[in-house]
């Protein structure tokens, strides 16, 4: 039996808001942070991206550290007693991803600790799986809290596709949204953090978690047809832990970054599992406002769901949060407000 954990507080630094309340309000209003960047697109014009408007033009690890620290400090501000008693699980881009904004993970951890003004916890760790990193981090968080090793776990994600090598690579792969390529994503950047603790009455609780792998990934060499097996398995595992069928789900939040592949994957998983009578299940995505924010998207989506539950505009209860990466890793988590 997995340990029940709650989301106690959240933080966000995005292209549409430098804290969680403003970012969530902007995303709810369907505002976006898209603007011309200083990167040249495929047709010679400026490429559209979603940069975070920071007060200084920091680059590399320093920029990522300030983004992450902003989100972490906001989450700590609501639960100040967690300072000094929290293990940090930092979600980053895959180690081999072209144009990865972080060269040295340990340097980034140290920079974040300096800005946040907390000593790195011995149980802190890096999870570098890109977009589904937070789902892997939730599994670690359950184990750490369940074993009584720490009372709090901070899951923070930070990432950026707005680096010259990343732009060059994804333009070459025809993966970016440009005037001559409608089937692409807008490169973005963001940071988000969620503070996890032991479950209590009335909290926003993680009920189920599923991790799997899709053989027909977006880059699969065998050119296998996409049937959504990986995401279907992740959904099934999460529902199995929760003890419900998909027709009891309120709504979904997914990392739909703009390419058709991800919409198709999500739709296939839903079609294969949705049975019996059910209400309309809406699907939200931060990609509509922020573009592709990589490893930051998991904590960001959980933060969206937490805020919607807190403010009473959630499209149902429970919510399923899903993410997947280019290599085929898939994650699904079922969260809900717990009445008792």
PDB file of N, CA, C and O in Angstrom, residues 190-261:
ATOM      1  N   UNK A 190      10.045  27.691 -18.092  1.00  0.00           N
ATOM      2  CA  UNK A 190       9.262  27.917 -16.877  1.00  0.00           C
ATOM      3  C   UNK A 190       9.907  27.164 -15.729  1.00  0.00           C
ATOM      4  O   UNK A 190      10.803  26.329 -15.917  1.00  0.00           O
ATOM      5  N   UNK A 191       9.413  27.478 -14.543  1.00  0.00           N
ATOM      6  CA  UNK A 191       9.734  26.695 -13.346  1.00  0.00           C
ATOM      7  C   UNK A 191       8.458  26.576 -12.528  1.00  0.00           C
ATOM      8  O   UNK A 191       7.599  27.463 -12.544  1.00  0.00           O
ATOM      9  N   UNK A 192       8.321  25.468 -11.830  1.00  0.00           N
ATOM     10  CA  UNK A 192       7.172  25.264 -10.942  1.00  0.00           C
ATOM     11  C   UNK A 192       7.597  24.341  -9.813  1.00  0.00           C
ATOM     12  O   UNK A 192       8.527  23.533  -9.965  1.00  0.00           O
ATOM     13  N   UNK A 193       6.928  24.488  -8.669  1.00  0.00           N
ATOM     14  CA  UNK A 193       7.254  23.666  -7.504  1.00  0.00           C
ATOM     15  C   UNK A 193       5.981  23.282  -6.763  1.00  0.00           C
ATOM     16  O   UNK A 193       5.027  24.070  -6.711  1.00  0.00           O
ATOM     17  N   UNK A 194       5.957  22.056  -6.237  1.00  0.00           N
ATOM     18  CA  UNK A 194       4.851  21.613  -5.378  1.00  0.00           C
ATOM     19  C   UNK A 194       5.454  21.003  -4.119  1.00  0.00           C
ATOM     20  O   UNK A 194       6.399  20.206  -4.177  1.00  0.00           O
ATOM     21  N   UNK A 195       4.935  21.401  -2.967  1.00  0.00           N
ATOM     22  CA  UNK A 195       5.410  20.899  -1.681  1.00  0.00           C
ATOM     23  C   UNK A 195       4.505  19.762  -1.238  1.00  0.00           C
ATOM     24  O   UNK A 195       3.289  19.949  -1.085  1.00  0.00           O
ATOM     25  N   UNK A 196       5.086  18.583  -1.056  1.00  0.00           N
ATOM     26  CA  UNK A 196       4.322  17.387  -0.671  1.00  0.00           C
ATOM     27  C   UNK A 196       4.521  17.084   0.812  1.00  0.00           C
ATOM     28  O   UNK A 196       5.621  17.257   1.349  1.00  0.00           O
ATOM     29  N   UNK A 197       3.468  16.600   1.448  1.00  0.00           N
ATOM     30  CA  UNK A 197       3.550  16.205   2.857  1.00  0.00           C
ATOM     31  C   UNK A 197       2.549  15.080   3.119  1.00  0.00           C
ATOM     32  O   UNK A 197       1.826  14.660   2.199  1.00  0.00           O
ATOM     33  N   UNK A 198       2.497  14.585   4.365  1.00  0.00           N
ATOM     34  CA  UNK A 198       1.564  13.508   4.700  1.00  0.00           C
ATOM     35  C   UNK A 198       0.125  13.950   4.516  1.00  0.00           C
ATOM     36  O   UNK A 198      -0.228  15.096   4.778  1.00  0.00           O
ATOM     37  N   UNK A 199      -0.703  13.011   4.073  1.00  0.00           N
ATOM     38  CA  UNK A 199      -2.090  13.328   3.788  1.00  0.00           C
ATOM     39  C   UNK A 199      -2.878  13.630   5.055  1.00  0.00           C
ATOM     40  O   UNK A 199      -2.644  13.033   6.112  1.00  0.00           O
ATOM     41  N   UNK A 200      -3.810  14.585   4.932  1.00  0.00           N
ATOM     42  CA  UNK A 200      -4.686  14.913   6.054  1.00  0.00           C
ATOM     43  C   UNK A 200      -6.086  15.219   5.523  1.00  0.00           C
ATOM     44  O   UNK A 200      -6.282  15.398   4.323  1.00  0.00           O
ATOM     45  N   UNK A 201      -7.054  15.310   6.416  1.00  0.00           N
ATOM     46  CA  UNK A 201      -8.444  15.558   6.031  1.00  0.00           C
ATOM     47  C   UNK A 201      -8.579  16.875   5.254  1.00  0.00           C
ATOM     48  O   UNK A 201      -8.028  17.894   5.646  1.00  0.00           O
ATOM     49  N   UNK A 202      -9.288  16.807   4.131  1.00  0.00           N
ATOM     50  CA  UNK A 202      -9.554  18.011   3.362  1.00  0.00           C
ATOM     51  C   UNK A 202      -8.416  18.462   2.466  1.00  0.00           C
ATOM     52  O   UNK A 202      -8.506  19.520   1.840  1.00  0.00           O
ATOM     53  N   UNK A 203      -7.348  17.675   2.392  1.00  0.00           N
ATOM     54  CA  UNK A 203      -6.204  18.063   1.572  1.00  0.00           C
ATOM     55  C   UNK A 203      -6.380  17.685   0.103  1.00  0.00           C
ATOM     56  O   UNK A 203      -7.320  16.986  -0.268  1.00  0.00           O
ATOM     57  N   UNK A 204      -5.456  18.173  -0.731  1.00  0.00           N
ATOM     58  CA  UNK A 204      -5.445  17.819  -2.148  1.00  0.00           C
ATOM     59  C   UNK A 204      -4.467  16.666  -2.295  1.00  0.00           C
ATOM     60  O   UNK A 204      -3.254  16.851  -2.227  1.00  0.00           O
ATOM     61  N   UNK A 205      -5.012  15.465  -2.468  1.00  0.00           N
ATOM     62  CA  UNK A 205      -4.244  14.235  -2.274  1.00  0.00           C
ATOM     63  C   UNK A 205      -3.933  13.503  -3.579  1.00  0.00           C
ATOM     64  O   UNK A 205      -4.739  13.492  -4.507  1.00  0.00           O
ATOM     65  N   UNK A 206      -2.761  12.895  -3.618  1.00  0.00           N
ATOM     66  CA  UNK A 206      -2.399  11.985  -4.702  1.00  0.00           C
ATOM     67  C   UNK A 206      -3.010  10.621  -4.393  1.00  0.00           C
ATOM     68  O   UNK A 206      -2.656   9.992  -3.399  1.00  0.00           O
ATOM     69  N   UNK A 207      -3.939  10.175  -5.240  1.00  0.00           N
ATOM     70  CA  UNK A 207      -4.622   8.903  -5.011  1.00  0.00           C
ATOM     71  C   UNK A 207      -4.037   7.764  -5.833  1.00  0.00           C
ATOM     72  O   UNK A 207      -4.108   6.605  -5.434  1.00  0.00           O
ATOM     73  N   UNK A 208      -3.510   8.070  -7.010  1.00  0.00           N
ATOM     74  CA  UNK A 208      -2.995   7.006  -7.865  1.00  0.00           C
ATOM     75  C   UNK A 208      -1.913   7.517  -8.797  1.00  0.00           C
ATOM     76  O   UNK A 208      -1.925   8.680  -9.213  1.00  0.00           O
ATOM     77  N   UNK A 209      -0.963   6.626  -9.122  1.00  0.00           N
ATOM     78  CA  UNK A 209       0.177   7.004  -9.956  1.00  0.00           C
ATOM     79  C   UNK A 209       0.518   5.856 -10.894  1.00  0.00           C
ATOM     80  O   UNK A 209       0.542   4.695 -10.482  1.00  0.00           O
ATOM     81  N   UNK A 210       0.756   6.183 -12.151  1.00  0.00           N
ATOM     82  CA  UNK A 210       1.121   5.161 -13.123  1.00  0.00           C
ATOM     83  C   UNK A 210       2.280   5.618 -13.991  1.00  0.00           C
ATOM     84  O   UNK A 210       2.305   6.762 -14.452  1.00  0.00           O
ATOM     85  N   UNK A 211       3.258   4.730 -14.193  1.00  0.00           N
ATOM     86  CA  UNK A 211       4.411   5.009 -15.053  1.00  0.00           C
ATOM     87  C   UNK A 211       4.525   3.891 -16.079  1.00  0.00           C
ATOM     88  O   UNK A 211       4.358   2.715 -15.742  1.00  0.00           O
ATOM     89  N   UNK A 212       4.790   4.252 -17.320  1.00  0.00           N
ATOM     90  CA  UNK A 212       4.914   3.239 -18.364  1.00  0.00           C
ATOM     91  C   UNK A 212       5.792   3.765 -19.491  1.00  0.00           C
ATOM     92  O   UNK A 212       6.363   4.849 -19.384  1.00  0.00           O
ATOM     93  N   UNK A 213       5.876   2.990 -20.569  1.00  0.00           N
ATOM     94  CA  UNK A 213       6.692   3.406 -21.715  1.00  0.00           C
ATOM     95  C   UNK A 213       5.971   3.060 -23.011  1.00  0.00           C
ATOM     96  O   UNK A 213       5.399   1.978 -23.136  1.00  0.00           O
ATOM     97  N   UNK A 214       6.004   3.995 -23.945  1.00  0.00           N
ATOM     98  CA  UNK A 214       5.388   3.822 -25.258  1.00  0.00           C
ATOM     99  C   UNK A 214       6.442   3.372 -26.270  1.00  0.00           C
ATOM    100  O   UNK A 214       7.437   4.068 -26.478  1.00  0.00           O
ATOM    101  N   UNK A 215       6.218   2.193 -26.876  1.00  0.00           N
ATOM    102  CA  UNK A 215       7.182   1.679 -27.864  1.00  0.00           C
ATOM    103  C   UNK A 215       7.179   2.549 -29.123  1.00  0.00           C
ATOM    104  O   UNK A 215       8.227   2.781 -29.733  1.00  0.00           O
ATOM    105  N   UNK A 216       5.997   3.033 -29.507  1.00  0.00           N
ATOM    106  CA  UNK A 216       5.886   3.852 -30.718  1.00  0.00           C
ATOM    107  C   UNK A 216       6.082   5.332 -30.373  1.00  0.00           C
ATOM    108  O   UNK A 216       5.206   6.162 -30.584  1.00  0.00           O
ATOM    109  N   UNK A 217       7.260   5.651 -29.829  1.00  0.00           N
ATOM    110  CA  UNK A 217       7.560   7.028 -29.446  1.00  0.00           C
ATOM    111  C   UNK A 217       7.647   7.907 -30.694  1.00  0.00           C
ATOM    112  O   UNK A 217       7.687   7.399 -31.818  1.00  0.00           O
ATOM    113  N   UNK A 218       7.704   9.212 -30.501  1.00  0.00           N
ATOM    114  CA  UNK A 218       7.700  10.139 -31.642  1.00  0.00           C
ATOM    115  C   UNK A 218       8.915   9.931 -32.540  1.00  0.00           C
ATOM    116  O   UNK A 218       8.872  10.226 -33.734  1.00  0.00           O
ATOM    117  N   UNK A 219       9.997   9.366 -31.994  1.00  0.00           N
ATOM    118  CA  UNK A 219      11.211   9.107 -32.770  1.00  0.00           C
ATOM    119  C   UNK A 219      11.436   7.613 -33.010  1.00  0.00           C
ATOM    120  O   UNK A 219      12.542   7.210 -33.331  1.00  0.00           O
ATOM    121  N   UNK A 220      10.428   6.747 -32.809  1.00  0.00           N
ATOM    122  CA  UNK A 220      10.716   5.301 -32.849  1.00  0.00           C
ATOM    123  C   UNK A 220      11.265   4.868 -34.203  1.00  0.00           C
ATOM    124  O   UNK A 220      10.694   5.169 -35.254  1.00  0.00           O
ATOM    125  N   UNK A 221      12.401   4.165 -34.128  1.00  0.00           N
ATOM    126  CA  UNK A 221      13.167   3.801 -35.331  1.00  0.00           C
ATOM    127  C   UNK A 221      12.422   2.802 -36.215  1.00  0.00           C
ATOM    128  O   UNK A 221      12.587   2.795 -37.433  1.00  0.00           O
ATOM    129  N   UNK A 222      11.585   1.938 -35.599  1.00  0.00           N
ATOM    130  CA  UNK A 222      10.870   0.907 -36.378  1.00  0.00           C
ATOM    131  C   UNK A 222       9.645   1.455 -37.086  1.00  0.00           C
ATOM    132  O   UNK A 222       8.967   0.728 -37.807  1.00  0.00           O
ATOM    133  N   UNK A 223       9.347   2.752 -36.837  1.00  0.00           N
ATOM    134  CA  UNK A 223       8.164   3.388 -37.430  1.00  0.00           C
ATOM    135  C   UNK A 223       6.886   2.645 -37.049  1.00  0.00           C
ATOM    136  O   UNK A 223       6.001   2.415 -37.880  1.00  0.00           O
ATOM    137  N   UNK A 224       6.808   2.256 -35.786  1.00  0.00           N
ATOM    138  CA  UNK A 224       5.632   1.544 -35.285  1.00  0.00           C
ATOM    139  C   UNK A 224       4.427   2.487 -35.253  1.00  0.00           C
ATOM    140  O   UNK A 224       4.566   3.678 -34.994  1.00  0.00           O
ATOM    141  N   UNK A 225       3.234   1.946 -35.516  1.00  0.00           N
ATOM    142  CA  UNK A 225       2.036   2.802 -35.446  1.00  0.00           C
ATOM    143  C   UNK A 225       1.707   3.130 -33.982  1.00  0.00           C
ATOM    144  O   UNK A 225       1.850   2.282 -33.095  1.00  0.00           O
ATOM    145  N   UNK A 226       1.280   4.357 -33.740  1.00  0.00           N
ATOM    146  CA  UNK A 226       0.938   4.759 -32.377  1.00  0.00           C
ATOM    147  C   UNK A 226      -0.439   4.219 -32.007  1.00  0.00           C
ATOM    148  O   UNK A 226      -1.429   4.522 -32.659  1.00  0.00           O
ATOM    149  N   UNK A 227      -0.473   3.379 -30.941  1.00  0.00           N
ATOM    150  CA  UNK A 227      -1.748   2.853 -30.441  1.00  0.00           C
ATOM    151  C   UNK A 227      -2.043   3.359 -29.027  1.00  0.00           C
ATOM    152  O   UNK A 227      -3.073   3.052 -28.453  1.00  0.00           O
ATOM    153  N   UNK A 228      -1.102   4.129 -28.487  1.00  0.00           N
ATOM    154  CA  UNK A 228      -1.309   4.667 -27.149  1.00  0.00           C
ATOM    155  C   UNK A 228      -1.133   3.655 -26.040  1.00  0.00           C
ATOM    156  O   UNK A 228      -1.658   3.832 -24.934  1.00  0.00           O
ATOM    157  N   UNK A 229      -0.383   2.577 -26.310  1.00  0.00           N
ATOM    158  CA  UNK A 229      -0.213   1.518 -25.299  1.00  0.00           C
ATOM    159  C   UNK A 229       0.432   2.043 -24.018  1.00  0.00           C
ATOM    160  O   UNK A 229       0.021   1.678 -22.913  1.00  0.00           O
ATOM    161  N   UNK A 230       1.467   2.893 -24.156  1.00  0.00           N
ATOM    162  CA  UNK A 230       2.188   3.386 -22.989  1.00  0.00           C
ATOM    163  C   UNK A 230       1.317   4.246 -22.094  1.00  0.00           C
ATOM    164  O   UNK A 230       1.247   4.034 -20.880  1.00  0.00           O
ATOM    165  N   UNK A 231       0.624   5.229 -22.684  1.00  0.00           N
ATOM    166  CA  UNK A 231      -0.223   6.103 -21.876  1.00  0.00           C
ATOM    167  C   UNK A 231      -1.428   5.348 -21.323  1.00  0.00           C
ATOM    168  O   UNK A 231      -1.866   5.593 -20.192  1.00  0.00           O
ATOM    169  N   UNK A 232      -1.963   4.395 -22.100  1.00  0.00           N
ATOM    170  CA  UNK A 232      -3.080   3.569 -21.610  1.00  0.00           C
ATOM    171  C   UNK A 232      -2.656   2.788 -20.373  1.00  0.00           C
ATOM    172  O   UNK A 232      -3.398   2.703 -19.386  1.00  0.00           O
ATOM    173  N   UNK A 233      -1.442   2.221 -20.412  1.00  0.00           N
ATOM    174  CA  UNK A 233      -0.927   1.463 -19.260  1.00  0.00           C
ATOM    175  C   UNK A 233      -0.711   2.377 -18.054  1.00  0.00           C
ATOM    176  O   UNK A 233      -0.999   1.995 -16.911  1.00  0.00           O
ATOM    177  N   UNK A 234      -0.221   3.604 -18.292  1.00  0.00           N
ATOM    178  CA  UNK A 234      -0.020   4.564 -17.199  1.00  0.00           C
ATOM    179  C   UNK A 234      -1.360   4.961 -16.578  1.00  0.00           C
ATOM    180  O   UNK A 234      -1.506   4.998 -15.348  1.00  0.00           O
ATOM    181  N   UNK A 235      -2.345   5.251 -17.420  1.00  0.00           N
ATOM    182  CA  UNK A 235      -3.705   5.550 -16.937  1.00  0.00           C
ATOM    183  C   UNK A 235      -4.224   4.393 -16.081  1.00  0.00           C
ATOM    184  O   UNK A 235      -4.745   4.591 -14.981  1.00  0.00           O
ATOM    185  N   UNK A 236      -4.112   3.181 -16.638  1.00  0.00           N
ATOM    186  CA  UNK A 236      -4.662   1.988 -15.964  1.00  0.00           C
ATOM    187  C   UNK A 236      -4.040   1.787 -14.592  1.00  0.00           C
ATOM    188  O   UNK A 236      -4.739   1.462 -13.622  1.00  0.00           O
ATOM    189  N   UNK A 237      -2.716   1.967 -14.512  1.00  0.00           N
ATOM    190  CA  UNK A 237      -2.028   1.805 -13.224  1.00  0.00           C
ATOM    191  C   UNK A 237      -2.503   2.854 -12.219  1.00  0.00           C
ATOM    192  O   UNK A 237      -2.746   2.552 -11.041  1.00  0.00           O
ATOM    193  N   UNK A 238      -2.663   4.093 -12.681  1.00  0.00           N
ATOM    194  CA  UNK A 238      -3.123   5.168 -11.789  1.00  0.00           C
ATOM    195  C   UNK A 238      -4.553   4.920 -11.315  1.00  0.00           C
ATOM    196  O   UNK A 238      -4.866   5.084 -10.129  1.00  0.00           O
ATOM    197  N   UNK A 239      -5.438   4.492 -12.235  1.00  0.00           N
ATOM    198  CA  UNK A 239      -6.819   4.193 -11.842  1.00  0.00           C
ATOM    199  C   UNK A 239      -6.879   2.969 -10.934  1.00  0.00           C
ATOM    200  O   UNK A 239      -7.699   2.907 -10.012  1.00  0.00           O
ATOM    201  N   UNK A 240      -5.989   2.002 -11.202  1.00  0.00           N
ATOM    202  CA  UNK A 240      -5.944   0.798 -10.360  1.00  0.00           C
ATOM    203  C   UNK A 240      -5.611   1.129  -8.918  1.00  0.00           C
ATOM    204  O   UNK A 240      -6.222   0.597  -7.984  1.00  0.00           O
ATOM    205  N   UNK A 241      -4.648   2.028  -8.709  1.00  0.00           N
ATOM    206  CA  UNK A 241      -4.299   2.460  -7.343  1.00  0.00           C
ATOM    207  C   UNK A 241      -5.439   3.256  -6.705  1.00  0.00           C
ATOM    208  O   UNK A 241      -5.679   3.179  -5.508  1.00  0.00           O
ATOM    209  N   UNK A 242      -6.093   4.070  -7.528  1.00  0.00           N
ATOM    210  CA  UNK A 242      -7.159   4.937  -7.011  1.00  0.00           C
ATOM    211  C   UNK A 242      -8.414   4.144  -6.674  1.00  0.00           C
ATOM    212  O   UNK A 242      -9.180   4.518  -5.777  1.00  0.00           O
ATOM    213  N   UNK A 243      -8.633   3.047  -7.432  1.00  0.00           N
ATOM    214  CA  UNK A 243      -9.811   2.210  -7.177  1.00  0.00           C
ATOM    215  C   UNK A 243     -11.046   2.679  -7.928  1.00  0.00           C
ATOM    216  O   UNK A 243     -12.170   2.403  -7.508  1.00  0.00           O
ATOM    217  N   UNK A 244     -10.845   3.404  -9.041  1.00  0.00           N
ATOM    218  CA  UNK A 244     -11.988   3.857  -9.841  1.00  0.00           C
ATOM    219  C   UNK A 244     -11.758   3.518 -11.311  1.00  0.00           C
ATOM    220  O   UNK A 244     -10.633   3.261 -11.738  1.00  0.00           O
ATOM    221  N   UNK A 245     -12.860   3.548 -12.079  1.00  0.00           N
ATOM    222  CA  UNK A 245     -12.775   3.452 -13.536  1.00  0.00           C
ATOM    223  C   UNK A 245     -12.662   4.868 -14.103  1.00  0.00           C
ATOM    224  O   UNK A 245     -12.969   5.855 -13.427  1.00  0.00           O
ATOM    225  N   UNK A 246     -12.286   4.958 -15.368  1.00  0.00           N
ATOM    226  CA  UNK A 246     -12.080   6.278 -15.963  1.00  0.00           C
ATOM    227  C   UNK A 246     -13.376   7.093 -16.053  1.00  0.00           C
ATOM    228  O   UNK A 246     -13.345   8.322 -16.061  1.00  0.00           O
ATOM    229  N   UNK A 247     -14.537   6.419 -16.097  1.00  0.00           N
ATOM    230  CA  UNK A 247     -15.792   7.172 -16.208  1.00  0.00           C
ATOM    231  C   UNK A 247     -16.122   7.972 -14.943  1.00  0.00           C
ATOM    232  O   UNK A 247     -17.011   8.814 -14.948  1.00  0.00           O
ATOM    233  N   UNK A 248     -15.369   7.731 -13.845  1.00  0.00           N
ATOM    234  CA  UNK A 248     -15.557   8.509 -12.620  1.00  0.00           C
ATOM    235  C   UNK A 248     -14.658   9.746 -12.579  1.00  0.00           C
ATOM    236  O   UNK A 248     -14.733  10.548 -11.646  1.00  0.00           O
ATOM    237  N   UNK A 249     -13.812   9.906 -13.591  1.00  0.00           N
ATOM    238  CA  UNK A 249     -12.865  11.026 -13.617  1.00  0.00           C
ATOM    239  C   UNK A 249     -13.595  12.340 -13.892  1.00  0.00           C
ATOM    240  O   UNK A 249     -14.549  12.384 -14.666  1.00  0.00           O
ATOM    241  N   UNK A 250     -13.122  13.414 -13.239  1.00  0.00           N
ATOM    242  CA  UNK A 250     -13.718  14.726 -13.464  1.00  0.00           C
ATOM    243  C   UNK A 250     -13.193  15.396 -14.721  1.00  0.00           C
ATOM    244  O   UNK A 250     -13.949  15.797 -15.604  1.00  0.00           O
ATOM    245  N   UNK A 251     -11.851  15.515 -14.826  1.00  0.00           N
ATOM    246  CA  UNK A 251     -11.234  16.132 -16.002  1.00  0.00           C
ATOM    247  C   UNK A 251      -9.767  15.748 -16.062  1.00  0.00           C
ATOM    248  O   UNK A 251      -9.256  15.057 -15.183  1.00  0.00           O
ATOM    249  N   UNK A 252      -9.090  16.191 -17.128  1.00  0.00           N
ATOM    250  CA  UNK A 252      -7.668  15.872 -17.313  1.00  0.00           C
ATOM    251  C   UNK A 252      -6.869  17.146 -17.568  1.00  0.00           C
ATOM    252  O   UNK A 252      -7.388  18.113 -18.124  1.00  0.00           O
ATOM    253  N   UNK A 253      -5.606  17.122 -17.171  1.00  0.00           N
ATOM    254  CA  UNK A 253      -4.644  18.152 -17.565  1.00  0.00           C
ATOM    255  C   UNK A 253      -3.481  17.420 -18.223  1.00  0.00           C
ATOM    256  O   UNK A 253      -2.924  16.485 -17.633  1.00  0.00           O
ATOM    257  N   UNK A 254      -3.139  17.814 -19.451  1.00  0.00           N
ATOM    258  CA  UNK A 254      -2.132  17.088 -20.221  1.00  0.00           C
ATOM    259  C   UNK A 254      -1.095  18.037 -20.803  1.00  0.00           C
ATOM    260  O   UNK A 254      -1.375  19.202 -21.060  1.00  0.00           O
ATOM    261  N   UNK A 255       0.105  17.511 -21.007  1.00  0.00           N
ATOM    262  CA  UNK A 255       1.202  18.311 -21.572  1.00  0.00           C
ATOM    263  C   UNK A 255       1.121  18.300 -23.105  1.00  0.00           C
ATOM    264  O   UNK A 255       2.047  17.865 -23.783  1.00  0.00           O
ATOM    265  N   UNK A 256       0.012  18.778 -23.643  1.00  0.00           N
ATOM    266  CA  UNK A 256      -0.169  18.830 -25.097  1.00  0.00           C
ATOM    267  C   UNK A 256       0.596  20.036 -25.623  1.00  0.00           C
ATOM    268  O   UNK A 256       0.148  21.167 -25.511  1.00  0.00           O
ATOM    269  N   UNK A 257       1.776  19.777 -26.175  1.00  0.00           N
ATOM    270  CA  UNK A 257       2.681  20.882 -26.518  1.00  0.00           C
ATOM    271  C   UNK A 257       2.401  21.491 -27.884  1.00  0.00           C
ATOM    272  O   UNK A 257       2.970  22.516 -28.240  1.00  0.00           O
ATOM    273  N   UNK A 258       1.511  20.872 -28.685  1.00  0.00           N
ATOM    274  CA  UNK A 258       1.153  21.460 -29.977  1.00  0.00           C
ATOM    275  C   UNK A 258       1.237  20.518 -31.152  1.00  0.00           C
ATOM    276  O   UNK A 258       0.536  20.700 -32.145  1.00  0.00           O
ATOM    277  N   UNK A 259       2.085  19.488 -31.057  1.00  0.00           N
ATOM    278  CA  UNK A 259       2.202  18.540 -32.160  1.00  0.00           C
ATOM    279  C   UNK A 259       1.065  17.519 -32.105  1.00  0.00           C
ATOM    280  O   UNK A 259       0.606  17.130 -31.030  1.00  0.00           O
ATOM    281  N   UNK A 260       0.617  17.050 -33.267  1.00  0.00           N
ATOM    282  CA  UNK A 260      -0.520  16.126 -33.355  1.00  0.00           C
ATOM    283  C   UNK A 260      -0.272  14.829 -32.584  1.00  0.00           C
ATOM    284  O   UNK A 260      -1.203  14.243 -32.041  1.00  0.00           O
ATOM    285  N   UNK A 261       0.975  14.376 -32.553  1.00  0.00           N
ATOM    286  CA  UNK A 261       1.305  13.103 -31.903  1.00  0.00           C
ATOM    287  C   UNK A 261       0.747  13.034 -30.479  1.00  0.00           C
ATOM    288  O   UNK A 261       0.163  12.027 -30.075  1.00  0.00           O
TER     289      UNK A 261
END
